[in-house]
Amino acid sequence: MSGTRKLHIKSYGCQMNVYDSQRMTDTMAREGFVEAAAPEDADLIVLNTCHIREKAAEKVYSELGRIRRLKEGAARAGRKVVVAVAGCVAQAEGEEIIRRAPVVDLVFGPQNYHRLPDLLARAERGAKVVDTEFAVEDKFAALAPASRAATRARGVTAFVTVQEGCDKFCTFCVVPYTRGAEVSRPVARIVAEVERLADAGVREVTLIGQNVNAYHGEGPDGAWTLARLLHRLAGIDGIARLRYATSHPRDMDAALIAAHRDLAVLMPQLHLPVQSGSDRILAVMNRRHTRSDYLDVIARLKAARPDMAFSSDFIVGSPGETEADFAATLAIVGEVGYAGAFSFKYSPRPGTPAAERDDQVDDDAKVERLARLQAEIDRHQAAFNETCVGRTLDVLFEKPGRLPGQLVGRSPYLQPVQAMAPASLIGEVVAVAITRAGSNSLFGEVARPFAHEPAPALASLES
Ligand code: SAH
Ligand code: SF4
Ligand code: F3S
């Protein structure tokens, strides 16, 4: 093969797939691959897939149809393209993917990303390769870190996986099967990664994990909790904001709640999925908490940090869900007063206990409940956004906004905020007077551009 080889990765699903795709890109950069923006230009195409709902999983196959035509075209021009399927569909379906889509050369699961250079070499020799074994070696240690240039190109916010996998086994969910058992990365490695990001200009880090608040990574003196880790990371120069996602209500311990009171850099926003407002459905889901346990956690967080804003995930039409159960879900939206939420129709997933039940809810009811729930969520989101009008919020500017001369950034509560501001403010936390609320974003005017110390690491961010 002549010239530089090119890689195109497309990510589906959750933030962890975004992070994983970046680490695969970094690892392949070490092998001489550069990123191609379009699949047409790539020698290696990786689809990093999601299996959470049927729709997400099926997307992969329509994309593979397009890629087949692309690969055939390249072959006619004498160019070989390797097609790989990674991620949670790869883990769940394995070689079935190659049977259904013979265009695929390589299938590998989330615990095998660090082996990509070797797997690719085997695929290039003409073999069909499937690797969905749960690796025993430390994947994260084997993956290459991002270069300074790659980090800068990705912007001033970054995800860092601190925990992966899940031992909770909610009855509807594939994640414990696709990601495997809960594993926490050691403290020292996370600290080193965040320091490296901060040094390259990152100002906001979101610690991610399927169950991030179950974090129990090895520290210098035994296992550390997420609260301790946050305290440590808060001291890193250049880091202006910390967030973490996704949390399970059962694992919100007192120290983590107190961290929201004690750490100014820990943002007052929390994604805390409740899934349903009905105790009966929560039990069927094996969530291992009740509605009142959940509301108690919310109350304790609000007591620790009065301006705390919450978001959630909801599933409607779970097996056995009645109108009364659904009414309890609608009611909890108002009770918590969510700033936003995602809601989904229950999708039976192969191999999960809920899919086996014979009390499935029919699709018409799911569609109707989803619409009602979304309307209720939208109403509360709009009300929350309205409460921000007239206030001055700290905004971390991230990139150019919708209109010329505008920048867009995020408020502490994760709302996008558009304001007229010079590009030199990208990477700065700036006080913005909020003048108007749209359906998804806020609009405002820069109030005090240098309310905060400019970060020295950012002086040459645009170079
Ligand atoms: N680890 C996180 C979220 C995992 S998946 C947690 O514990 O909350 C993200 C969301 O997808 C879930 O919160 C849930 O609302 C939704 N989801 C998971 N499985 C689903 C299924 N089978 N059908 C519909 N939605 C599902
Ligand atoms: Fe899935 Fe439940 Fe684990 Fe979240 S806690 S990843 S919903 S099994
Ligand atoms: Fe999807 Fe896997 Fe994330 S199923 S939501 S990509 S953990």
mmCIF file of N, CA and C in Angstrom, residues 261-384:
data_model
loop_
_atom_site.group_PDB
_atom_site.id
_atom_site.type_symbol
_atom_site.label_atom_id
_atom_site.label_comp_id
_atom_site.label_asym_id
_atom_site.label_seq_id
_atom_site.Cartn_x
_atom_site.Cartn_y
_atom_site.Cartn_z
ATOM 1 N N ARG A 261 -21.450 20.188 47.031
ATOM 2 C CA ARG A 261 -21.443 21.361 47.906
ATOM 3 C C ARG A 261 -20.034 21.971 47.968
ATOM 4 N N ASP A 262 -19.013 21.098 47.986
ATOM 5 C CA ASP A 262 -17.654 21.540 48.314
ATOM 6 C C ASP A 262 -16.780 21.916 47.118
ATOM 7 N N LEU A 263 -17.097 21.398 45.940
ATOM 8 C CA LEU A 263 -16.209 21.630 44.798
ATOM 9 C C LEU A 263 -16.834 22.615 43.815
ATOM 10 N N ALA A 264 -16.240 23.797 43.717
ATOM 11 C CA ALA A 264 -16.785 24.816 42.802
ATOM 12 C C ALA A 264 -16.684 24.371 41.342
ATOM 13 N N VAL A 265 -15.666 23.584 41.016
ATOM 14 C CA VAL A 265 -15.512 23.171 39.612
ATOM 15 C C VAL A 265 -16.467 22.038 39.224
ATOM 16 N N LEU A 266 -17.094 21.435 40.198
ATOM 17 C CA LEU A 266 -18.053 20.365 39.875
ATOM 18 C C LEU A 266 -19.385 21.037 39.515
ATOM 19 N N MET A 267 -19.821 20.839 38.280
ATOM 20 C CA MET A 267 -20.980 21.582 37.777
ATOM 21 C C MET A 267 -22.279 21.122 38.447
ATOM 22 N N PRO A 268 -23.199 22.078 38.664
ATOM 23 C CA PRO A 268 -24.449 21.777 39.377
ATOM 24 C C PRO A 268 -25.496 21.146 38.461
ATOM 25 N N GLN A 269 -25.113 20.122 37.745
ATOM 26 C CA GLN A 269 -26.053 19.461 36.834
ATOM 27 C C GLN A 269 -25.776 17.975 36.920
ATOM 28 N N LEU A 270 -26.823 17.178 36.996
ATOM 29 C CA LEU A 270 -26.618 15.737 37.121
ATOM 30 C C LEU A 270 -27.623 14.962 36.289
ATOM 31 N N HIS A 271 -27.078 14.038 35.487
ATOM 32 C CA HIS A 271 -27.937 13.114 34.745
ATOM 33 C C HIS A 271 -28.140 11.883 35.631
ATOM 34 N N LEU A 272 -29.350 11.749 36.139
ATOM 35 C CA LEU A 272 -29.631 10.666 37.075
ATOM 36 C C LEU A 272 -30.889 9.926 36.602
ATOM 37 N N PRO A 273 -30.692 8.920 35.734
ATOM 38 C CA PRO A 273 -31.847 8.245 35.134
ATOM 39 C C PRO A 273 -32.708 7.541 36.174
ATOM 40 N N VAL A 274 -34.029 7.729 36.038
ATOM 41 C CA VAL A 274 -34.960 7.041 36.938
ATOM 42 C C VAL A 274 -35.716 5.940 36.194
ATOM 43 N N GLN A 275 -35.840 6.081 34.892
ATOM 44 C CA GLN A 275 -36.472 5.095 33.990
ATOM 45 C C GLN A 275 -37.991 5.034 34.118
ATOM 46 N N SER A 276 -38.506 4.999 35.343
ATOM 47 C CA SER A 276 -39.960 4.936 35.550
ATOM 48 C C SER A 276 -40.273 5.569 36.903
ATOM 49 N N GLY A 277 -41.499 6.094 37.032
ATOM 50 C CA GLY A 277 -41.916 6.656 38.319
ATOM 51 C C GLY A 277 -42.749 5.670 39.132
ATOM 52 N N SER A 278 -42.929 4.468 38.608
ATOM 53 C CA SER A 278 -43.777 3.473 39.274
ATOM 54 C C SER A 278 -42.939 2.433 40.022
ATOM 55 N N ASP A 279 -43.208 2.268 41.301
ATOM 56 C CA ASP A 279 -42.458 1.276 42.092
ATOM 57 C C ASP A 279 -42.588 -0.133 41.532
ATOM 58 N N ARG A 280 -43.788 -0.435 41.038
ATOM 59 C CA ARG A 280 -44.007 -1.771 40.500
ATOM 60 C C ARG A 280 -43.094 -2.009 39.281
ATOM 61 N N ILE A 281 -43.034 -1.025 38.402
ATOM 62 C CA ILE A 281 -42.187 -1.164 37.205
ATOM 63 C C ILE A 281 -40.700 -1.110 37.574
ATOM 64 N N LEU A 282 -40.350 -0.265 38.522
ATOM 65 C CA LEU A 282 -38.944 -0.213 38.961
ATOM 66 C C LEU A 282 -38.498 -1.581 39.475
ATOM 67 N N ALA A 283 -39.412 -2.283 40.149
ATOM 68 C CA ALA A 283 -39.082 -3.623 40.654
ATOM 69 C C ALA A 283 -38.925 -4.605 39.497
ATOM 70 N N VAL A 284 -39.863 -4.556 38.544
ATOM 71 C CA VAL A 284 -39.766 -5.446 37.372
ATOM 72 C C VAL A 284 -38.461 -5.171 36.617
ATOM 73 N N MET A 285 -38.067 -3.899 36.590
ATOM 74 C CA MET A 285 -36.826 -3.511 35.897
ATOM 75 C C MET A 285 -35.571 -3.915 36.663
ATOM 76 N N ASN A 286 -35.730 -4.359 37.906
ATOM 77 C CA ASN A 286 -34.586 -4.661 38.767
ATOM 78 C C ASN A 286 -33.695 -3.441 38.989
ATOM 79 N N ARG A 287 -34.328 -2.265 39.143
ATOM 80 C CA ARG A 287 -33.534 -1.054 39.365
ATOM 81 C C ARG A 287 -33.000 -0.995 40.801
ATOM 82 N N ARG A 288 -33.591 -1.749 41.684
ATOM 83 C CA ARG A 288 -33.132 -1.833 43.074
ATOM 84 C C ARG A 288 -33.215 -0.501 43.834
ATOM 85 N N HIS A 289 -34.188 0.330 43.454
ATOM 86 C CA HIS A 289 -34.538 1.492 44.266
ATOM 87 C C HIS A 289 -36.010 1.793 44.020
ATOM 88 N N THR A 290 -36.611 2.498 44.961
ATOM 89 C CA THR A 290 -38.008 2.891 44.787
ATOM 90 C C THR A 290 -38.072 4.342 44.326
ATOM 91 N N ARG A 291 -39.305 4.740 44.007
ATOM 92 C CA ARG A 291 -39.538 6.144 43.668
ATOM 93 C C ARG A 291 -39.100 7.064 44.819
ATOM 94 N N SER A 292 -39.428 6.681 46.030
ATOM 95 C CA SER A 292 -39.095 7.572 47.146
ATOM 96 C C SER A 292 -37.593 7.563 47.447
ATOM 97 N N ASP A 293 -36.907 6.433 47.232
ATOM 98 C CA ASP A 293 -35.425 6.436 47.355
ATOM 99 C C ASP A 293 -34.849 7.478 46.399
ATOM 100 N N TYR A 294 -35.376 7.459 45.182
ATOM 101 C CA TYR A 294 -34.862 8.362 44.151
ATOM 102 C C TYR A 294 -35.109 9.818 44.537
ATOM 103 N N LEU A 295 -36.348 10.099 44.951
ATOM 104 C CA LEU A 295 -36.689 11.481 45.313
ATOM 105 C C LEU A 295 -35.870 11.949 46.516
ATOM 106 N N ASP A 296 -35.535 11.017 47.392
ATOM 107 C CA ASP A 296 -34.704 11.344 48.545
ATOM 108 C C ASP A 296 -33.291 11.766 48.103
ATOM 109 N N VAL A 297 -32.730 11.039 47.129
ATOM 110 C CA VAL A 297 -31.399 11.401 46.602
ATOM 111 C C VAL A 297 -31.455 12.801 45.986
ATOM 112 N N ILE A 298 -32.518 13.054 45.218
ATOM 113 C CA ILE A 298 -32.678 14.377 44.589
ATOM 114 C C ILE A 298 -32.733 15.464 45.685
ATOM 115 N N ALA A 299 -33.499 15.201 46.730
ATOM 116 C CA ALA A 299 -33.651 16.199 47.809
ATOM 117 C C ALA A 299 -32.313 16.451 48.496
ATOM 118 N N ARG A 300 -31.541 15.392 48.715
ATOM 119 C CA ARG A 300 -30.240 15.572 49.374
ATOM 120 C C ARG A 300 -29.280 16.364 48.485
ATOM 121 N N LEU A 301 -29.337 16.118 47.190
ATOM 122 C CA LEU A 301 -28.480 16.874 46.266
ATOM 123 C C LEU A 301 -28.878 18.347 46.246
ATOM 124 N N LYS A 302 -30.187 18.589 46.254
ATOM 125 C CA LYS A 302 -30.654 19.994 46.254
ATOM 126 C C LYS A 302 -30.267 20.688 47.552
ATOM 127 N N ALA A 303 -30.262 19.945 48.649
ATOM 128 C CA ALA A 303 -29.859 20.539 49.926
ATOM 129 C C ALA A 303 -28.370 20.890 49.894
ATOM 130 N N ALA A 304 -27.570 20.027 49.239
ATOM 131 C CA ALA A 304 -26.132 20.271 49.172
ATOM 132 C C ALA A 304 -25.812 21.418 48.218
ATOM 133 N N ARG A 305 -26.587 21.507 47.151
ATOM 134 C CA ARG A 305 -26.302 22.506 46.107
ATOM 135 C C ARG A 305 -27.649 22.990 45.577
ATOM 136 N N PRO A 306 -28.164 24.081 46.150
ATOM 137 C CA PRO A 306 -29.547 24.494 45.856
ATOM 138 C C PRO A 306 -29.846 24.750 44.380
ATOM 139 N N ASP A 307 -28.832 25.131 43.581
ATOM 140 C CA ASP A 307 -29.139 25.409 42.167
ATOM 141 C C ASP A 307 -28.941 24.181 41.272
ATOM 142 N N MET A 308 -28.876 23.015 41.873
ATOM 143 C CA MET A 308 -28.662 21.781 41.111
ATOM 144 C C MET A 308 -29.791 21.556 40.097
ATOM 145 N N ALA A 309 -29.420 21.207 38.861
ATOM 146 C CA ALA A 309 -30.415 20.868 37.829
ATOM 147 C C ALA A 309 -30.263 19.392 37.467
ATOM 148 N N PHE A 310 -31.381 18.765 37.133
ATOM 149 C CA PHE A 310 -31.362 17.318 36.892
ATOM 150 C C PHE A 310 -31.881 16.962 35.506
ATOM 151 N N SER A 311 -31.333 15.861 34.976
ATOM 152 C CA SER A 311 -31.913 15.272 33.777
ATOM 153 C C SER A 311 -32.035 13.771 34.014
ATOM 154 N N SER A 312 -32.807 13.124 33.150
ATOM 155 C CA SER A 312 -33.076 11.700 33.363
ATOM 156 C C SER A 312 -33.276 10.983 32.029
ATOM 157 N N ASP A 313 -33.276 9.667 32.098
ATOM 158 C CA ASP A 313 -33.762 8.828 30.996
ATOM 159 C C ASP A 313 -35.040 8.160 31.471
ATOM 160 N N PHE A 314 -35.969 7.985 30.532
ATOM 161 C CA PHE A 314 -37.220 7.275 30.824
ATOM 162 C C PHE A 314 -37.478 6.219 29.759
ATOM 163 N N ILE A 315 -38.063 5.132 30.181
ATOM 164 C CA ILE A 315 -38.544 4.121 29.232
ATOM 165 C C ILE A 315 -40.053 4.033 29.388
ATOM 166 N N VAL A 316 -40.792 4.137 28.275
ATOM 167 C CA VAL A 316 -42.245 3.942 28.338
ATOM 168 C C VAL A 316 -42.605 2.613 27.687
ATOM 169 N N GLY A 317 -43.667 2.002 28.190
ATOM 170 C CA GLY A 317 -44.138 0.742 27.612
ATOM 171 C C GLY A 317 -43.274 -0.447 27.978
ATOM 172 N N SER A 318 -42.669 -0.416 29.160
ATOM 173 C CA SER A 318 -41.963 -1.595 29.663
ATOM 174 C C SER A 318 -42.978 -2.721 29.821
ATOM 175 N N PRO A 319 -42.535 -3.981 29.776
ATOM 176 C CA PRO A 319 -43.475 -5.081 29.962
ATOM 177 C C PRO A 319 -44.309 -4.872 31.225
ATOM 178 N N GLY A 320 -45.622 -5.009 31.084
ATOM 179 C CA GLY A 320 -46.515 -4.907 32.230
ATOM 180 C C GLY A 320 -46.903 -3.496 32.609
ATOM 181 N N GLU A 321 -46.375 -2.469 31.918
ATOM 182 C CA GLU A 321 -46.681 -1.085 32.310
ATOM 183 C C GLU A 321 -48.154 -0.754 32.023
ATOM 184 N N THR A 322 -48.875 -0.355 33.075
ATOM 185 C CA THR A 322 -50.286 0.033 32.917
ATOM 186 C C THR A 322 -50.385 1.547 32.810
ATOM 187 N N GLU A 323 -51.602 2.022 32.534
ATOM 188 C CA GLU A 323 -51.841 3.473 32.517
ATOM 189 C C GLU A 323 -51.477 4.102 33.871
ATOM 190 N N ALA A 324 -51.793 3.369 34.956
ATOM 191 C CA ALA A 324 -51.497 3.909 36.296
ATOM 192 C C ALA A 324 -49.982 4.014 36.512
ATOM 193 N N ASP A 325 -49.246 3.002 36.040
ATOM 194 C CA ASP A 325 -47.778 3.067 36.142
ATOM 195 C C ASP A 325 -47.261 4.268 35.353
ATOM 196 N N PHE A 326 -47.809 4.411 34.157
ATOM 197 C CA PHE A 326 -47.346 5.508 33.304
ATOM 198 C C PHE A 326 -47.675 6.864 33.935
ATOM 199 N N ALA A 327 -48.839 6.954 34.568
ATOM 200 C CA ALA A 327 -49.218 8.213 35.231
ATOM 201 C C ALA A 327 -48.195 8.569 36.312
ATOM 202 N N ALA A 328 -47.660 7.552 36.993
ATOM 203 C CA ALA A 328 -46.646 7.798 38.031
ATOM 204 C C ALA A 328 -45.350 8.335 37.398
ATOM 205 N N THR A 329 -45.059 7.884 36.202
ATOM 206 C CA THR A 329 -43.883 8.401 35.483
ATOM 207 C C THR A 329 -44.103 9.863 35.097
ATOM 208 N N LEU A 330 -45.282 10.154 34.543
ATOM 209 C CA LEU A 330 -45.594 11.550 34.189
ATOM 210 C C LEU A 330 -45.473 12.450 35.419
ATOM 211 N N ALA A 331 -45.951 11.931 36.547
ATOM 212 C CA ALA A 331 -45.980 12.757 37.764
ATOM 213 C C ALA A 331 -44.577 13.055 38.280
ATOM 214 N N ILE A 332 -43.659 12.108 38.146
ATOM 215 C CA ILE A 332 -42.318 12.335 38.704
ATOM 216 C C ILE A 332 -41.566 13.416 37.913
ATOM 217 N N VAL A 333 -41.940 13.597 36.650
ATOM 218 C CA VAL A 333 -41.303 14.653 35.840
ATOM 219 C C VAL A 333 -41.551 16.007 36.492
ATOM 220 N N GLY A 334 -42.797 16.230 36.910
ATOM 221 C CA GLY A 334 -43.129 17.495 37.557
ATOM 222 C C GLY A 334 -42.553 17.592 38.964
ATOM 223 N N GLU A 335 -42.533 16.449 39.644
ATOM 224 C CA GLU A 335 -42.058 16.460 41.024
ATOM 225 C C GLU A 335 -40.574 16.850 41.101
ATOM 226 N N VAL A 336 -39.791 16.316 40.161
ATOM 227 C CA VAL A 336 -38.358 16.660 40.154
ATOM 228 C C VAL A 336 -38.154 17.996 39.448
ATOM 229 N N GLY A 337 -38.975 18.280 38.450
ATOM 230 C CA GLY A 337 -38.804 19.509 37.667
ATOM 231 C C GLY A 337 -37.543 19.444 36.815
ATOM 232 N N TYR A 338 -37.449 18.373 36.011
ATOM 233 C CA TYR A 338 -36.234 18.159 35.225
ATOM 234 C C TYR A 338 -35.925 19.321 34.286
ATOM 235 N N ALA A 339 -34.621 19.589 34.132
ATOM 236 C CA ALA A 339 -34.168 20.594 33.164
ATOM 237 C C ALA A 339 -34.142 20.003 31.757
ATOM 238 N N GLY A 340 -34.286 18.687 31.675
ATOM 239 C CA GLY A 340 -34.283 18.006 30.379
ATOM 240 C C GLY A 340 -34.329 16.517 30.622
ATOM 241 N N ALA A 341 -34.668 15.739 29.590
ATOM 242 C CA ALA A 341 -34.660 14.281 29.765
ATOM 243 C C ALA A 341 -34.761 13.603 28.406
ATOM 244 N N PHE A 342 -34.253 12.388 28.349
ATOM 245 C CA PHE A 342 -34.417 11.533 27.171
ATOM 246 C C PHE A 342 -35.485 10.509 27.490
ATOM 247 N N SER A 343 -36.324 10.232 26.505
ATOM 248 C CA SER A 343 -37.328 9.195 26.742
ATOM 249 C C SER A 343 -37.389 8.264 25.533
ATOM 250 N N PHE A 344 -37.609 7.011 25.819
ATOM 251 C CA PHE A 344 -37.544 5.974 24.793
ATOM 252 C C PHE A 344 -38.720 5.017 24.929
ATOM 253 N N LYS A 345 -39.149 4.475 23.774
ATOM 254 C CA LYS A 345 -40.100 3.357 23.809
ATOM 255 C C LYS A 345 -39.304 2.118 24.183
ATOM 256 N N TYR A 346 -39.858 1.303 25.052
ATOM 257 C CA TYR A 346 -39.176 0.055 25.408
ATOM 258 C C TYR A 346 -38.937 -0.775 24.145
ATOM 259 N N SER A 347 -37.722 -1.254 23.994
ATOM 260 C CA SER A 347 -37.348 -2.079 22.849
ATOM 261 C C SER A 347 -36.825 -3.422 23.380
ATOM 262 N N PRO A 348 -37.537 -4.514 23.100
ATOM 263 C CA PRO A 348 -37.091 -5.820 23.626
ATOM 264 C C PRO A 348 -35.744 -6.194 23.021
ATOM 265 N N ARG A 349 -34.779 -6.521 23.860
ATOM 266 C CA ARG A 349 -33.440 -6.854 23.364
ATOM 267 C C ARG A 349 -33.152 -8.333 23.579
ATOM 268 N N PRO A 350 -32.613 -8.982 22.540
ATOM 269 C CA PRO A 350 -32.346 -10.413 22.626
ATOM 270 C C PRO A 350 -31.477 -10.755 23.842
ATOM 271 N N GLY A 351 -31.873 -11.775 24.568
ATOM 272 C CA GLY A 351 -31.048 -12.251 25.686
ATOM 273 C C GLY A 351 -31.317 -11.561 27.004
ATOM 274 N N THR A 352 -32.192 -10.541 27.018
ATOM 275 C CA THR A 352 -32.486 -9.867 28.295
ATOM 276 C C THR A 352 -33.779 -10.420 28.887
ATOM 277 N N PRO A 353 -33.878 -10.469 30.217
ATOM 278 C CA PRO A 353 -35.069 -11.057 30.851
ATOM 279 C C PRO A 353 -36.380 -10.369 30.448
ATOM 280 N N ALA A 354 -36.381 -9.040 30.307
ATOM 281 C CA ALA A 354 -37.640 -8.347 30.001
ATOM 282 C C ALA A 354 -38.202 -8.754 28.644
ATOM 283 N N ALA A 355 -37.307 -9.090 27.721
ATOM 284 C CA ALA A 355 -37.757 -9.459 26.372
ATOM 285 C C ALA A 355 -38.519 -10.775 26.376
ATOM 286 N N GLU A 356 -38.268 -11.615 27.400
ATOM 287 C CA GLU A 356 -38.902 -12.935 27.494
ATOM 288 C C GLU A 356 -40.307 -12.866 28.067
ATOM 289 N N ARG A 357 -40.674 -11.747 28.664
ATOM 290 C CA ARG A 357 -41.959 -11.656 29.362
ATOM 291 C C ARG A 357 -43.131 -11.683 28.382
ATOM 292 N N ASP A 358 -44.267 -12.210 28.879
ATOM 293 C CA ASP A 358 -45.407 -12.297 27.963
ATOM 294 C C ASP A 358 -46.407 -11.157 28.170
ATOM 295 N N ASP A 359 -46.018 -10.154 28.949
ATOM 296 C CA ASP A 359 -46.924 -9.014 29.134
ATOM 297 C C ASP A 359 -46.406 -7.761 28.417
ATOM 298 N N GLN A 360 -45.933 -7.959 27.191
ATOM 299 C CA GLN A 360 -45.422 -6.828 26.405
ATOM 300 C C GLN A 360 -46.557 -5.840 26.097
ATOM 301 N N VAL A 361 -46.206 -4.575 26.066
ATOM 302 C CA VAL A 361 -47.176 -3.507 25.776
ATOM 303 C C VAL A 361 -47.188 -3.276 24.264
ATOM 304 N N ASP A 362 -48.388 -3.086 23.684
ATOM 305 C CA ASP A 362 -48.364 -2.942 22.224
ATOM 306 C C ASP A 362 -47.883 -1.549 21.802
ATOM 307 N N ASP A 363 -47.441 -1.518 20.539
ATOM 308 C CA ASP A 363 -46.715 -0.343 20.070
ATOM 309 C C ASP A 363 -47.556 0.933 20.090
ATOM 310 N N ASP A 364 -48.864 0.814 19.792
ATOM 311 C CA ASP A 364 -49.712 2.012 19.799
ATOM 312 C C ASP A 364 -49.683 2.701 21.155
ATOM 313 N N ALA A 365 -49.763 1.898 22.207
ATOM 314 C CA ALA A 365 -49.734 2.477 23.560
ATOM 315 C C ALA A 365 -48.379 3.126 23.830
ATOM 316 N N LYS A 366 -47.312 2.471 23.369
ATOM 317 C CA LYS A 366 -45.967 3.050 23.570
ATOM 318 C C LYS A 366 -45.853 4.399 22.868
ATOM 319 N N VAL A 367 -46.331 4.448 21.626
ATOM 320 C CA VAL A 367 -46.227 5.685 20.840
ATOM 321 C C VAL A 367 -46.979 6.809 21.549
ATOM 322 N N GLU A 368 -48.167 6.474 22.015
ATOM 323 C CA GLU A 368 -49.022 7.482 22.643
ATOM 324 C C GLU A 368 -48.414 7.953 23.970
ATOM 325 N N ARG A 369 -47.913 7.022 24.770
ATOM 326 C CA ARG A 369 -47.292 7.411 26.050
ATOM 327 C C ARG A 369 -46.025 8.228 25.821
ATOM 328 N N LEU A 370 -45.251 7.835 24.828
ATOM 329 C CA LEU A 370 -44.013 8.569 24.557
ATOM 330 C C LEU A 370 -44.326 10.030 24.215
ATOM 331 N N ALA A 371 -45.351 10.236 23.396
ATOM 332 C CA ALA A 371 -45.704 11.606 23.005
ATOM 333 C C ALA A 371 -46.137 12.416 24.225
ATOM 334 N N ARG A 372 -46.943 11.799 25.092
ATOM 335 C CA ARG A 372 -47.391 12.526 26.294
ATOM 336 C C ARG A 372 -46.214 12.839 27.215
ATOM 337 N N LEU A 373 -45.333 11.866 27.378
ATOM 338 C CA LEU A 373 -44.178 12.085 28.259
ATOM 339 C C LEU A 373 -43.271 13.176 27.689
ATOM 340 N N GLN A 374 -43.045 13.105 26.383
ATOM 341 C CA GLN A 374 -42.148 14.105 25.788
ATOM 342 C C GLN A 374 -42.726 15.508 25.913
ATOM 343 N N ALA A 375 -44.033 15.622 25.777
ATOM 344 C CA ALA A 375 -44.666 16.941 25.933
ATOM 345 C C ALA A 375 -44.459 17.462 27.359
ATOM 346 N N GLU A 376 -44.604 16.573 28.320
ATOM 347 C CA GLU A 376 -44.419 16.965 29.723
ATOM 348 C C GLU A 376 -42.960 17.371 29.995
ATOM 349 N N ILE A 377 -42.031 16.594 29.453
ATOM 350 C CA ILE A 377 -40.606 16.909 29.615
ATOM 351 C C ILE A 377 -40.292 18.264 28.968
ATOM 352 N N ASP A 378 -40.809 18.468 27.762
ATOM 353 C CA ASP A 378 -40.557 19.734 27.046
ATOM 354 C C ASP A 378 -41.077 20.923 27.845
ATOM 355 N N ARG A 379 -42.259 20.745 28.440
ATOM 356 C CA ARG A 379 -42.853 21.814 29.224
ATOM 357 C C ARG A 379 -41.930 22.197 30.393
ATOM 358 N N HIS A 380 -41.408 21.198 31.070
ATOM 359 C CA HIS A 380 -40.526 21.483 32.210
ATOM 360 C C HIS A 380 -39.170 22.016 31.763
ATOM 361 N N GLN A 381 -38.697 21.526 30.624
ATOM 362 C CA GLN A 381 -37.430 22.044 30.098
ATOM 363 C C GLN A 381 -37.592 23.529 29.748
ATOM 364 N N ALA A 382 -38.690 23.866 29.083
ATOM 365 C CA ALA A 382 -38.935 25.271 28.716
ATOM 366 C C ALA A 382 -39.047 26.129 29.972
ATOM 367 N N ALA A 383 -39.735 25.599 30.981
ATOM 368 C CA ALA A 383 -39.900 26.360 32.229
ATOM 369 C C ALA A 383 -38.535 26.578 32.885
ATOM 370 N N PHE A 384 -37.702 25.546 32.878
ATOM 371 C CA PHE A 384 -36.362 25.691 33.462
ATOM 372 C C PHE A 384 -35.565 26.742 32.692
#
